[in-house]
Coordinates of C-alpha atoms and ligand atoms in Angstrom, one line a residue:
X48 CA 69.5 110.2 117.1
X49 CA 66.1 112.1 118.2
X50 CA 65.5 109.1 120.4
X51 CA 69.0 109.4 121.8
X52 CA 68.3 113.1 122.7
X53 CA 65.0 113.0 124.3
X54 CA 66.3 110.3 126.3
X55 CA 69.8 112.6 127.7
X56 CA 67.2 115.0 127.8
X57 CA 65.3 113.5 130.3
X58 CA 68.3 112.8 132.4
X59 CA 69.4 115.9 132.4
X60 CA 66.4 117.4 133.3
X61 CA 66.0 115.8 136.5
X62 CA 69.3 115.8 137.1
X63 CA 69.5 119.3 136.7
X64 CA 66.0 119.6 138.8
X65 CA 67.5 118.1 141.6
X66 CA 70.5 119.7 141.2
X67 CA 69.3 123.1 141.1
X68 CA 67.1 122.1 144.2
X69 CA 70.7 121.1 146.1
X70 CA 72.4 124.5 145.2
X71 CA 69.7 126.6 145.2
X72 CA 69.4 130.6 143.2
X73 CA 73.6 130.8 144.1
X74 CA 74.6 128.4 140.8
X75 CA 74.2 131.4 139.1
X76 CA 77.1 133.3 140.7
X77 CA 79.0 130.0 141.2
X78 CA 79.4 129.2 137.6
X79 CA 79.4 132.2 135.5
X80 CA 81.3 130.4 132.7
X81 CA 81.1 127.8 130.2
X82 CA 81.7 125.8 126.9
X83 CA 78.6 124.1 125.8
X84 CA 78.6 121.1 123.3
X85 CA 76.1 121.7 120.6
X86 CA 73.9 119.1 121.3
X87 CA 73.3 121.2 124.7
X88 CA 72.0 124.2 122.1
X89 CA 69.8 121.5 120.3
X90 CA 68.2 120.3 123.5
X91 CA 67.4 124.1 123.9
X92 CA 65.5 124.2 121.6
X93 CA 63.7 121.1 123.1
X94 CA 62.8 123.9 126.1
X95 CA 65.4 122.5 128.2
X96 CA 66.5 125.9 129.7
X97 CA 63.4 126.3 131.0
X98 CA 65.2 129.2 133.5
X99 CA 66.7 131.3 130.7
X100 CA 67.8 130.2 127.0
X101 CA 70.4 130.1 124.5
X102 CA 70.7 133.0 122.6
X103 CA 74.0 133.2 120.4
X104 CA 76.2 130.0 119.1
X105 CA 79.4 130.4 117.9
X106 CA 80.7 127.3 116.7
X107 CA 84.3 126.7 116.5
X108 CA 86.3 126.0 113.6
X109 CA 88.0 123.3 111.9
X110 CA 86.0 120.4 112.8
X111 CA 83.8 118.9 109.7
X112 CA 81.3 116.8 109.7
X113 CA 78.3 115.6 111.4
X114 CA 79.4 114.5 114.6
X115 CA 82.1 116.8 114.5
X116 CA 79.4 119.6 114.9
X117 CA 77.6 117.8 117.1
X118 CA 80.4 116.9 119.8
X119 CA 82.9 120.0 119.3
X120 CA 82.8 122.9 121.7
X121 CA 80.6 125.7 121.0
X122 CA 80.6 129.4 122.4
X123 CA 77.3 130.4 123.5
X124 CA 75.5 132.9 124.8
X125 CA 73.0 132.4 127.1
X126 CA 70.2 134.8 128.8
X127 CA 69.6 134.0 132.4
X128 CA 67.2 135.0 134.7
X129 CA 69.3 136.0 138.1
X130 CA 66.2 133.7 140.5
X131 CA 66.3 131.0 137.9
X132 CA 68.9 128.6 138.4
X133 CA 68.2 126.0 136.1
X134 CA 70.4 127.0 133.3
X135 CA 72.9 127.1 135.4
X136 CA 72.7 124.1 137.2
X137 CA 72.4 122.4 134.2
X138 CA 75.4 123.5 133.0
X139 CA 77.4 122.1 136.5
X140 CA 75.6 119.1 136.0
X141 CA 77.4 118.9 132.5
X142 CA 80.5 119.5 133.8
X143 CA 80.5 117.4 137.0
X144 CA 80.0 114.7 133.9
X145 CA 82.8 116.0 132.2
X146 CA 81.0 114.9 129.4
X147 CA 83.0 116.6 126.8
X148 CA 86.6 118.0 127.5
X149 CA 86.3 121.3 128.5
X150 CA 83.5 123.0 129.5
X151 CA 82.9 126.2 130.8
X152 CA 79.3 128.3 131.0
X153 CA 80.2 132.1 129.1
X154 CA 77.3 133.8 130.5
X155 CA 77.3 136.9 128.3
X156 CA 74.0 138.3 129.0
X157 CA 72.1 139.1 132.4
X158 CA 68.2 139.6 132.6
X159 CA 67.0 142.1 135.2
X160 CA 63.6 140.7 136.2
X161 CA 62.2 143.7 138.1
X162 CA 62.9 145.8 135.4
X163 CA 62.8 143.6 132.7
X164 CA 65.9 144.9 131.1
X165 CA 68.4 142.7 129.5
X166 CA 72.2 143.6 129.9
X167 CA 75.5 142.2 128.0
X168 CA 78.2 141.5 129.9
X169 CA 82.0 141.8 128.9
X170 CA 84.3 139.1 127.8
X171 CA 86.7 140.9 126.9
X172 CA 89.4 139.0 128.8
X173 CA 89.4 135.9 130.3
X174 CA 91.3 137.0 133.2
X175 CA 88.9 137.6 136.1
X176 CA 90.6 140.1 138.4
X177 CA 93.2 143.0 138.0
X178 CA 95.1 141.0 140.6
X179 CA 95.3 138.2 138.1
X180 CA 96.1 140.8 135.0
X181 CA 99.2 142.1 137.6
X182 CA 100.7 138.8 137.5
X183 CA 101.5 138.6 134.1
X184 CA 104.7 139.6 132.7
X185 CA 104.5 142.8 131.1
X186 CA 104.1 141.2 127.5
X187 CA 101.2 139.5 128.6
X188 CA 99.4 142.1 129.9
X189 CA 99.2 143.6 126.3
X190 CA 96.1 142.9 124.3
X191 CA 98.5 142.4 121.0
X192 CA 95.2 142.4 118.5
X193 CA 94.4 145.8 119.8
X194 CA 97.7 146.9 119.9
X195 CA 98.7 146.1 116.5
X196 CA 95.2 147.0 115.0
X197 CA 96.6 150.6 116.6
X198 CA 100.3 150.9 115.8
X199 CA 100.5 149.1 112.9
X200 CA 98.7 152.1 110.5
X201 CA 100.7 154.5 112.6
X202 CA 104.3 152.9 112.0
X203 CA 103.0 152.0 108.1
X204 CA 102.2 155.3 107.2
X205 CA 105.1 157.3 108.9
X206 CA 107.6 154.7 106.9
X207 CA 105.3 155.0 103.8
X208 CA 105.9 158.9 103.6
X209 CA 109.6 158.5 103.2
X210 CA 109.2 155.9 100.3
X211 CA 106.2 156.1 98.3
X212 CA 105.4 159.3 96.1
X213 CA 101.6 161.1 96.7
X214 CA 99.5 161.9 94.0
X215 CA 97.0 164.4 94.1
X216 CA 94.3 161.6 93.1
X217 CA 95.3 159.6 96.1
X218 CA 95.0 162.6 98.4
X219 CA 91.3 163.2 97.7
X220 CA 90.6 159.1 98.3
X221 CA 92.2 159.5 101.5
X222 CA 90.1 162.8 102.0
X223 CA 87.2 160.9 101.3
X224 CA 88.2 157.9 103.0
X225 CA 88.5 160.1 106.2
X226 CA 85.5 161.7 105.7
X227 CA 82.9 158.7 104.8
X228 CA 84.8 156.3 107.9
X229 CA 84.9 159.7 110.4
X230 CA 81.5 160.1 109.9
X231 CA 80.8 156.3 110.1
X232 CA 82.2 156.9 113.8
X233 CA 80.7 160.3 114.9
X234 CA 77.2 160.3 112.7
X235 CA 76.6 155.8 112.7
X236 CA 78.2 154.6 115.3
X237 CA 77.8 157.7 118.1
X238 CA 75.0 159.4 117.4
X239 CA 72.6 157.0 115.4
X240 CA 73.3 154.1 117.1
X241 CA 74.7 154.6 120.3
X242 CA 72.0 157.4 121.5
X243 CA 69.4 157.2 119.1
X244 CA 69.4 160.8 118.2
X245 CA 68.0 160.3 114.9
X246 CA 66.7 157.8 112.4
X247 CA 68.3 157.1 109.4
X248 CA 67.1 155.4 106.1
X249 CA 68.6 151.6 104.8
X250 CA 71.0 153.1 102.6
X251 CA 72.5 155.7 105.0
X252 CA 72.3 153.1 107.4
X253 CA 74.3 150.4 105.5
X254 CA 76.8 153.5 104.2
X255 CA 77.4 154.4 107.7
X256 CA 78.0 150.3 109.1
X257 CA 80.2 149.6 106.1
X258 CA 82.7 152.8 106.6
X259 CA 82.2 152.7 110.5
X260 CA 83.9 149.4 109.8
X261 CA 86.5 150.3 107.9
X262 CA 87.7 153.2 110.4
X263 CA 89.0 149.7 112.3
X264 CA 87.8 150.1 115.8
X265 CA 85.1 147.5 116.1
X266 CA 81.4 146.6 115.5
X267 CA 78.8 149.1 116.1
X268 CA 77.7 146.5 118.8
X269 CA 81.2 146.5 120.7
X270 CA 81.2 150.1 120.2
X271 CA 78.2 151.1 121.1
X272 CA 77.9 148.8 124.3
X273 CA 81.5 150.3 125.5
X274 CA 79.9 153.9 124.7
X275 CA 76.9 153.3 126.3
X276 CA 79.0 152.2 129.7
X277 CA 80.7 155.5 129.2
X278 CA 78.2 157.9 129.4
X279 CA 76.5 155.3 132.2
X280 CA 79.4 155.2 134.5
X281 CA 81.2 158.1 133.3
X282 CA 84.5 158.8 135.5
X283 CA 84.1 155.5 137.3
X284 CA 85.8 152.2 137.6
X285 CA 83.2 150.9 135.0
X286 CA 83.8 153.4 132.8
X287 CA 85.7 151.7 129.8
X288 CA 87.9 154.8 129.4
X289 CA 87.9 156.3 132.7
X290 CA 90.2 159.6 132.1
X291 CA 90.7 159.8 135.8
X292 CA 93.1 156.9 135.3
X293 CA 95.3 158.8 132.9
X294 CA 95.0 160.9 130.0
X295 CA 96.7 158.1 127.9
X296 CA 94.4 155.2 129.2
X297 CA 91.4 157.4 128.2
X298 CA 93.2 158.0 124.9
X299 CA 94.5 153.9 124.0
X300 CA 96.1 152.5 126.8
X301 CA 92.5 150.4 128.1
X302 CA 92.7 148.7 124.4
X303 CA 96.4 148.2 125.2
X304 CA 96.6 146.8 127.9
X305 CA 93.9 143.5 128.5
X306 CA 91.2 144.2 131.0
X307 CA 90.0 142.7 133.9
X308 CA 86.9 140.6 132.8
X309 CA 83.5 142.2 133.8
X310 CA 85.0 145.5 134.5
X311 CA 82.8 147.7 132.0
X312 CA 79.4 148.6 133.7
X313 CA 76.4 147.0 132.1
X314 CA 74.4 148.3 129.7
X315 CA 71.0 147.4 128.1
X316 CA 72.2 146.5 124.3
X317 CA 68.8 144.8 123.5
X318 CA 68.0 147.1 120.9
X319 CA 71.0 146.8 119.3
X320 CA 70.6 142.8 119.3
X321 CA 67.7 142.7 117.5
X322 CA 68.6 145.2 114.8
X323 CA 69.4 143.0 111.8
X324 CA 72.0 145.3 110.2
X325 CA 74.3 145.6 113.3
X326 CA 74.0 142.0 113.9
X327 CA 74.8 141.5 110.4
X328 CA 77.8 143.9 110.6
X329 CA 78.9 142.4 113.5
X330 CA 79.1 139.1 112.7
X331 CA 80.6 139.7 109.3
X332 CA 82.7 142.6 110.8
X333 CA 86.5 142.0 109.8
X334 CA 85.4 140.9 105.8
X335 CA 83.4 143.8 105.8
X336 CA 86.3 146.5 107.3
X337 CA 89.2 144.9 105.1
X338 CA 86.7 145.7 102.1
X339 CA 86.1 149.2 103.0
X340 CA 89.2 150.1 104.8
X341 CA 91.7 148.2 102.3
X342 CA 90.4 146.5 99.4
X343 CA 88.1 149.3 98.1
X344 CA 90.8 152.0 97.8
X345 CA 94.0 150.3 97.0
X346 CA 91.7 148.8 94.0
X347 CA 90.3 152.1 93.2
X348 CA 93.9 153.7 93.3
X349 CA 95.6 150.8 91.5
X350 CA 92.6 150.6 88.9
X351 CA 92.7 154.6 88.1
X352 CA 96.0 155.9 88.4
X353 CA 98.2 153.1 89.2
X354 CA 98.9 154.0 92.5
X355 CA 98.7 150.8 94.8
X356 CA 101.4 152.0 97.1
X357 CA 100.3 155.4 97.6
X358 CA 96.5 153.5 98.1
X359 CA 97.7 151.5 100.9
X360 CA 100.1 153.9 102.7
X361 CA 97.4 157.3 102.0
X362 CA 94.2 156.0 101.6
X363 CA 94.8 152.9 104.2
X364 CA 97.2 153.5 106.8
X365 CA 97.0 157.6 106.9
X366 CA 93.5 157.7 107.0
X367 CA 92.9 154.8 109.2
X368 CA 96.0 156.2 112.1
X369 CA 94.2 159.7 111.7
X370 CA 90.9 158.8 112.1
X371 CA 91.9 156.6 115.2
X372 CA 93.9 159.6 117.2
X373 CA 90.6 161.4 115.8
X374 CA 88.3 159.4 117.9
X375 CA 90.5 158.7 120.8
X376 CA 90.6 162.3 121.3
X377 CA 87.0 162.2 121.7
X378 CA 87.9 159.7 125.0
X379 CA 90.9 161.9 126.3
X380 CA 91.0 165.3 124.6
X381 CA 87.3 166.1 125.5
X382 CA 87.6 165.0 129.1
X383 CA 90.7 167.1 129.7
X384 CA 90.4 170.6 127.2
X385 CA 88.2 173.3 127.5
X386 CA 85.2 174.5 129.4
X387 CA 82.3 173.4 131.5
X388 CA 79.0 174.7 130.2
X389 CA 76.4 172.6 131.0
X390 CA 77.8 170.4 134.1
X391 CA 80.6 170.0 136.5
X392 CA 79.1 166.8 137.1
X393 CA 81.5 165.0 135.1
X394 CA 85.1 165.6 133.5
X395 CA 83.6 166.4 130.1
X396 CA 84.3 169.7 128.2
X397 CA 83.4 171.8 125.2
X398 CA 86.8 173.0 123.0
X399 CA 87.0 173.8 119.4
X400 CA 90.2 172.3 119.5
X401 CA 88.8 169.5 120.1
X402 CA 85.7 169.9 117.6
X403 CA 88.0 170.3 114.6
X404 CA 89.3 166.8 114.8
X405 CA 86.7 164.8 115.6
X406 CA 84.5 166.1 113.5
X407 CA 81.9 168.2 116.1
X408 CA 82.4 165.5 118.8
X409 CA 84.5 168.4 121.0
X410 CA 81.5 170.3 122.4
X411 CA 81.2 167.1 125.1
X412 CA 80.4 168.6 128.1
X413 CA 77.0 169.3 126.4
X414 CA 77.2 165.9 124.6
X415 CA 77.3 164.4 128.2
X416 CA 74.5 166.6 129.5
X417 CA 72.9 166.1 126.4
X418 CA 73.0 162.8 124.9
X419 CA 70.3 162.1 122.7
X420 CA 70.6 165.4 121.3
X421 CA 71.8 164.9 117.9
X422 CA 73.6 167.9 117.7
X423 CA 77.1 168.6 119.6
X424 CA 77.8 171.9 119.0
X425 CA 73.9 173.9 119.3
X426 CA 75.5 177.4 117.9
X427 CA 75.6 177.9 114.2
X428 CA 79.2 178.9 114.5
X429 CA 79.9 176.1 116.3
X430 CA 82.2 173.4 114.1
X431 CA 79.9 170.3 114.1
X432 CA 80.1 168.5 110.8
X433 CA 78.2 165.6 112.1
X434 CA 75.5 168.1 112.7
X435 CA 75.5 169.6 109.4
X436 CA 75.2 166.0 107.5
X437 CA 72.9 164.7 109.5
X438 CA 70.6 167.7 109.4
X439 CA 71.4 168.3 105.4
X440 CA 70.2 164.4 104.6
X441 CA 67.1 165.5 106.7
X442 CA 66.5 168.0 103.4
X443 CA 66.4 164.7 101.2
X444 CA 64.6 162.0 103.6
X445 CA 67.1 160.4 104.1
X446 CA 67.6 160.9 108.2
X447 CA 64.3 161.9 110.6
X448 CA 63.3 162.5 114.2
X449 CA 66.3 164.5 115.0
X450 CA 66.0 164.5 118.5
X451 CA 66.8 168.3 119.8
X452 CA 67.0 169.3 123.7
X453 CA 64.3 171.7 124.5
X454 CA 66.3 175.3 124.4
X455 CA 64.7 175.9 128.1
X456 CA 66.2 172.6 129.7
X457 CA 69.8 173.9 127.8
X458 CA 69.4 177.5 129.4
X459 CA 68.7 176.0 132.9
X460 CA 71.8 174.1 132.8
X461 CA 74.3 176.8 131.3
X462 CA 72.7 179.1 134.6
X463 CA 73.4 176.8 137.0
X464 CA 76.7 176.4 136.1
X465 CA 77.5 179.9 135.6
X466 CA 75.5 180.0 139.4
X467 CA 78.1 177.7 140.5
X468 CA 80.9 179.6 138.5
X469 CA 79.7 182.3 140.5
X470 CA 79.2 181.2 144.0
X471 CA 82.8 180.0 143.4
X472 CA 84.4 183.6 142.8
X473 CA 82.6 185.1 145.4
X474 CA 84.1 182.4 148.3
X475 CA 87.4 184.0 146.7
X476 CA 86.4 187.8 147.6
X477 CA 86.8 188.7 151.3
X478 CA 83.1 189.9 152.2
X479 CA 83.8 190.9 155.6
X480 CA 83.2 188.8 158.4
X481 CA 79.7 187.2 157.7
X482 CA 76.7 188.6 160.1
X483 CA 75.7 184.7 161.6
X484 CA 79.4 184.6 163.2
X485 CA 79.0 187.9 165.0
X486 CA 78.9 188.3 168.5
X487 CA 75.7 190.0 170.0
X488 CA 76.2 193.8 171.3
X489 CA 73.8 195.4 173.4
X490 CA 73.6 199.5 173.9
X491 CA 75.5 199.3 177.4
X492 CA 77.7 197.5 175.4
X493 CA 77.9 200.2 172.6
X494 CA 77.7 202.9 174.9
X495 CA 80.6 201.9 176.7
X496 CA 82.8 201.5 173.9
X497 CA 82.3 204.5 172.5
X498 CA 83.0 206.3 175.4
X499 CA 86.2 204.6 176.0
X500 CA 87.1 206.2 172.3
X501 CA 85.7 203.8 169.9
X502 CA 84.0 204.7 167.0
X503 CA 81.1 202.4 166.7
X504 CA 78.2 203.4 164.4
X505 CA 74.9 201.0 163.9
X506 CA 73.3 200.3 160.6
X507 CA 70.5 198.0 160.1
X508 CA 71.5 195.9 163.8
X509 CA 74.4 195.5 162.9
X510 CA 77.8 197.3 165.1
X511 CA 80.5 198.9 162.7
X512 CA 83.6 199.5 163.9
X513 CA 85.1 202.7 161.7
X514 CA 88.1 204.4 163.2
X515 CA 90.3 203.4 160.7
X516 CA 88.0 204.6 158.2
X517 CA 87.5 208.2 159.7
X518 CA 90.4 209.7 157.2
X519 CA 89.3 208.0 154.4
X520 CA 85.0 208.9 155.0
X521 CA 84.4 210.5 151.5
X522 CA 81.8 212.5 153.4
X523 CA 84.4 214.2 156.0
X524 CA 85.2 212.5 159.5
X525 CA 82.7 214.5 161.4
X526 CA 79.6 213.0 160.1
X527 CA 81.1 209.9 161.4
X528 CA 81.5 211.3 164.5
X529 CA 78.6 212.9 164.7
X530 CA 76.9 209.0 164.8
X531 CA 78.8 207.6 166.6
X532 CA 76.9 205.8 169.1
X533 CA 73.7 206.1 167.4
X534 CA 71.6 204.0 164.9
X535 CA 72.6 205.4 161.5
X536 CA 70.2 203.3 159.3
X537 CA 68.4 206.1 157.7
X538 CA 71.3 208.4 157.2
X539 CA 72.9 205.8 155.4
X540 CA 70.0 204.9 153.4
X541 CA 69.2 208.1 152.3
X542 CA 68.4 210.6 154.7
X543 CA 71.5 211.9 155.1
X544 CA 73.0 210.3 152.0
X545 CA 72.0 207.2 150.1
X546 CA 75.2 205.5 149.8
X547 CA 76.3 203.5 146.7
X548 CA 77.3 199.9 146.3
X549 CA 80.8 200.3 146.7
X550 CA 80.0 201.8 150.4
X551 CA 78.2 199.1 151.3
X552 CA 81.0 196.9 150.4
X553 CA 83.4 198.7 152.0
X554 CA 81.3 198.6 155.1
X555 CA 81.0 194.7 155.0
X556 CA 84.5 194.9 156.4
X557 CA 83.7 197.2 159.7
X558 CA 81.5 194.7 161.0
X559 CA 81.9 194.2 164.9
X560 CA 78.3 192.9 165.9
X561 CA 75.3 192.5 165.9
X562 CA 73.2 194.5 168.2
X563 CA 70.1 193.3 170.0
X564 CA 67.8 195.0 172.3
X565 CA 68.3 194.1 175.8
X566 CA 65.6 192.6 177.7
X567 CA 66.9 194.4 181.0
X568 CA 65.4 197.4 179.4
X569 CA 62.1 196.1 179.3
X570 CA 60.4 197.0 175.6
X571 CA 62.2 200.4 176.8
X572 CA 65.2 201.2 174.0
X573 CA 67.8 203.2 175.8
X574 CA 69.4 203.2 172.3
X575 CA 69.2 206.6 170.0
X576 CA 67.9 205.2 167.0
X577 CA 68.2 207.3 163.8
X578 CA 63.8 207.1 163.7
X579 CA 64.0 208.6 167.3
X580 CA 66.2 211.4 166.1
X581 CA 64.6 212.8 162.9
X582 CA 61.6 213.2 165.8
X583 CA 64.3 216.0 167.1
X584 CA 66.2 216.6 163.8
X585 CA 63.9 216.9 160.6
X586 CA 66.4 216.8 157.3
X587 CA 67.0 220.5 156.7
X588 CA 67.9 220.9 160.6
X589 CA 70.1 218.2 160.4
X590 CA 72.2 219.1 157.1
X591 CA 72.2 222.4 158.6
X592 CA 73.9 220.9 162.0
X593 CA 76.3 218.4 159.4
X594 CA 77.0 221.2 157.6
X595 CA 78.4 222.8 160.7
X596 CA 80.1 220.2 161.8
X597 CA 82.2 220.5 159.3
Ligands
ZN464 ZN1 82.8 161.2 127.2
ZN465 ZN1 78.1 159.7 123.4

């Protein structure tokens, strides 16, 4: 047999040299998927892939035996480098010798050279464009394990009310239930694992993976590599739950409905692949979620008080349906309700609506700005259970290196956007006509005007026009008379009177122009500026003449 391998494996490698030579670094978008035999894994091993390597086999079921492992069609995984071809070719090479049945290359992970980041890619369909999904009869364009994982607690435990009696012992296990698997979600899956806001000890760790499980909505490795597209490509096509498609697609409809294959953005999941206890969850995911979601509380509730109906409608179905709107919400609520403190970059808000049932997730618009922070709401009155656990199982050791924004980095954001808030109301106040779209006056100009009855008065350069405002001059019309014509810039300022806010305001909307010297007057202003009068009018003589005026 060894013999028998070293010897295809010779074949295939200059087969697959020469191959690889013939279609050059493009194999690697030309064949993007495959089925492997096993044997193909073995001669791995042998350094065969010399261009990437195998790095997950999922063997398929039901055939025994020696050479029925050896010949049966395996999943794999395999990590590629995008200017290395080999693995690729290799794989054509296999299937041009249709050596076994079907064969297809499932290329689930991408390695970025230059940055020497690995990324996962999606399978989550096999259909390869939306085109392909819009096809399908309606039927077929549901994902039916998704949809039934989500209706079928929904339907069970709306029935189960009208039939099955609740105890009061059964309404604290589904209390608890809620709480341990909520907080499985929001404090394992979200924060721990997801964005690394914290570290937690083994047996917070493996509390957290077990009831993260049993809230039913995947591995923390599925999870957290959908979350991690979200806050990547947030409000894009690659967005898992883009809420710009819908509030309801945010909310279930992408589990729903099948995707197109590839359409989540990739992510770097490397840490998460070489963390023993997610890979362990996620490969023993669905015994590990039936215990914790099913057979750990209809046992208790059958064992204690002889409740295995209330158990599975209460404890299962209840808590599991409520716990999934919970975190939906998280997808659709906090992208629609509430405010914007920290950014308008993205369609993320804070709401305590939203807070209270997803326990603390609601405050997302800083969660988004935020990430690693491993708090959602920062104010102490803020509802953010999460917080409080996480932070109270720092007091025993048990969680550490709770990662916390610097408060000067959170003040700069909550000013710009109260900046922007800001700039935004005043473009809805009318400020007057603004000083760079004024024409240019000069003093003939002025002059001219005013002596064919206008009443123009000049302030700081700039022309007002005030006639209509004569009546309503707090001061008395005559003043305003008196300068018309004239430079009025240090009556207004003080001189005379120093006007308040509100004046200024007002006088925003009496602009006419701007005035400018003219060069015909050579240096020489013909214009009476208020500095040339107060060489003829000191103050006193001047009230005195307003004061006659009058
Ligand atoms: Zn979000
Ligand atoms: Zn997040």
């Amino acid at each position: 047999m060894i013999i028998a391998i070293l010897v295809f494996r010779s074949i295939i490698i200059v087969l697959s040299t020469c191959f690889s030579k013939a279609i050059g670094g493009d194999a690697v978008d030309r064949c993007p998927r495959t089925k492997i035999p096993f044997w193909v894994v073995i001669l791995n091993h042998f350094g065969l892939f010399e261009g990437g390597r195998v790095e997950e086999v999922a063997m398929r079921r039901g055939v025994k035996g020696f050479w029925g492992r050896v010949f049966q069609d395996v999943d794999i995984q395999v990590i590629a480098e995008r200017d290395s071809s080999r693995v690729y070719s290799v794989a054509l090479v296999l299937h041009s010798l249709e050596f076994v049945g079907r064969m297809t290359v499932s290329v689930d992970h991408e390695y970025d050279a230059n940055h020497g980041l690995r990324y996962e890619v999606t399978k989550s369909s096999k259909y390869v464009t939306d085109g392909d999904l819009k096809d399908l009869p309606f039927f077929q364009r549901i994902n039916w394990l998704s949809t039934t994982i989500i209706f079928t607690p929904l339907i069970a435990f709306i029935l189960g009310m009208f039939f099955v009696e609740l105890k009061w012992q059964t309404l604290l296990l589904a209390i608890a239930q809620y709480i341990l698997s909520g907080l499985g979600i929001t404090a394992g899956y979200h924060r721990l694992w997801s964005h690394k806001s914290y570290k937690a000890g083994m047996f917070l760790q493996l509390v957290l993976a077990c009831w993260g499980a049993a809230a039913f909505e995947g591995s923390i490795r599925w999870w957290c590599r959908n979350h991690r597209a979200h806050h990547r490509y947030v409000d894009t096509d690659k967005d898992p739950y883009a809420v710009h498609k819908g509030f309801w697609y945010a909310h279930l409809g992408w589990m729903v409905f099948k995707q197109e294959k590839g359409r989540s953005g990739r992510v770097d999941i490397t840490d998460l692949n070489e963390d023993k206890l997610i890979m362990w969850q996620h490969k023993n995911y669905l015994p590990i979620a039936i215990g914790f979601a099913f057979v750990l509380p209809v046992t208790l509730a059958t064992f204690c008080w002889n409740d295995f109906w209330g158990g599975l409608v209460y404890a299962c179905m209840g808590r599991m349906f409520i716990v999934h709107q919970a975190t939906f919400c998280v997808n659709s609520l906090a992208h629609t309700l509430g405010s914007q403190t920290y950014s308008t970059e993205h369609t993320s808000y804070d709401h305590v609506i939203t807070a209270l049932v997803t326990f603390g997730e609601g405050y997302h618009n800083y969660h988004h700005e935020f990430p690693h922070d491993y708090r959602n709401g920062i104010r102490w009155y803020q509802f953010d259970p999460t917080k409080w656990v996480i932070r109270f199982s720092n007091l025993f050791g048990m969680t550490s290196s709770l990662l916390v924004f610097p408060d000067n980095e959170i003040k700069k954001a909550r000013v710009q956007v109260k900046q922007q808030q800001l700039d935004q109301q005043k473009k809805e106040i009318d400020w007057g006509r603004p000083v760079e779209t004024l024409d240019e006056m000069t003093w003939q100009d002025v002059r001219r005007r005013t002596e064919e009855g206008e009443i123009l008065v000049v302030i700081e350069n700039i022309v007002y026009k005030v006639d209509e405002f004569l009546a309503h001059h707090p001061g008395g019309p005559q003043i305003l008379k008196f300068w018309k014509g004239r430079d009025a810039s240090l009556a207004f300022n003080g001189e005379t009177y120093n006007h308040s806010k509100a004046a200024r305001n007002l006088l925003m909307n009496f602009r006419l122009a701007k005035y400018v010297t003219p060069s015909s007057t050579n240096g020489r202003s013909a214009f009476v500026s208020g500095k040339r009068l107060t060489l003829f009018f000191s103050l006193p003589r001047l009230c005195r003449l307003v004061e006659k005026l009058e």
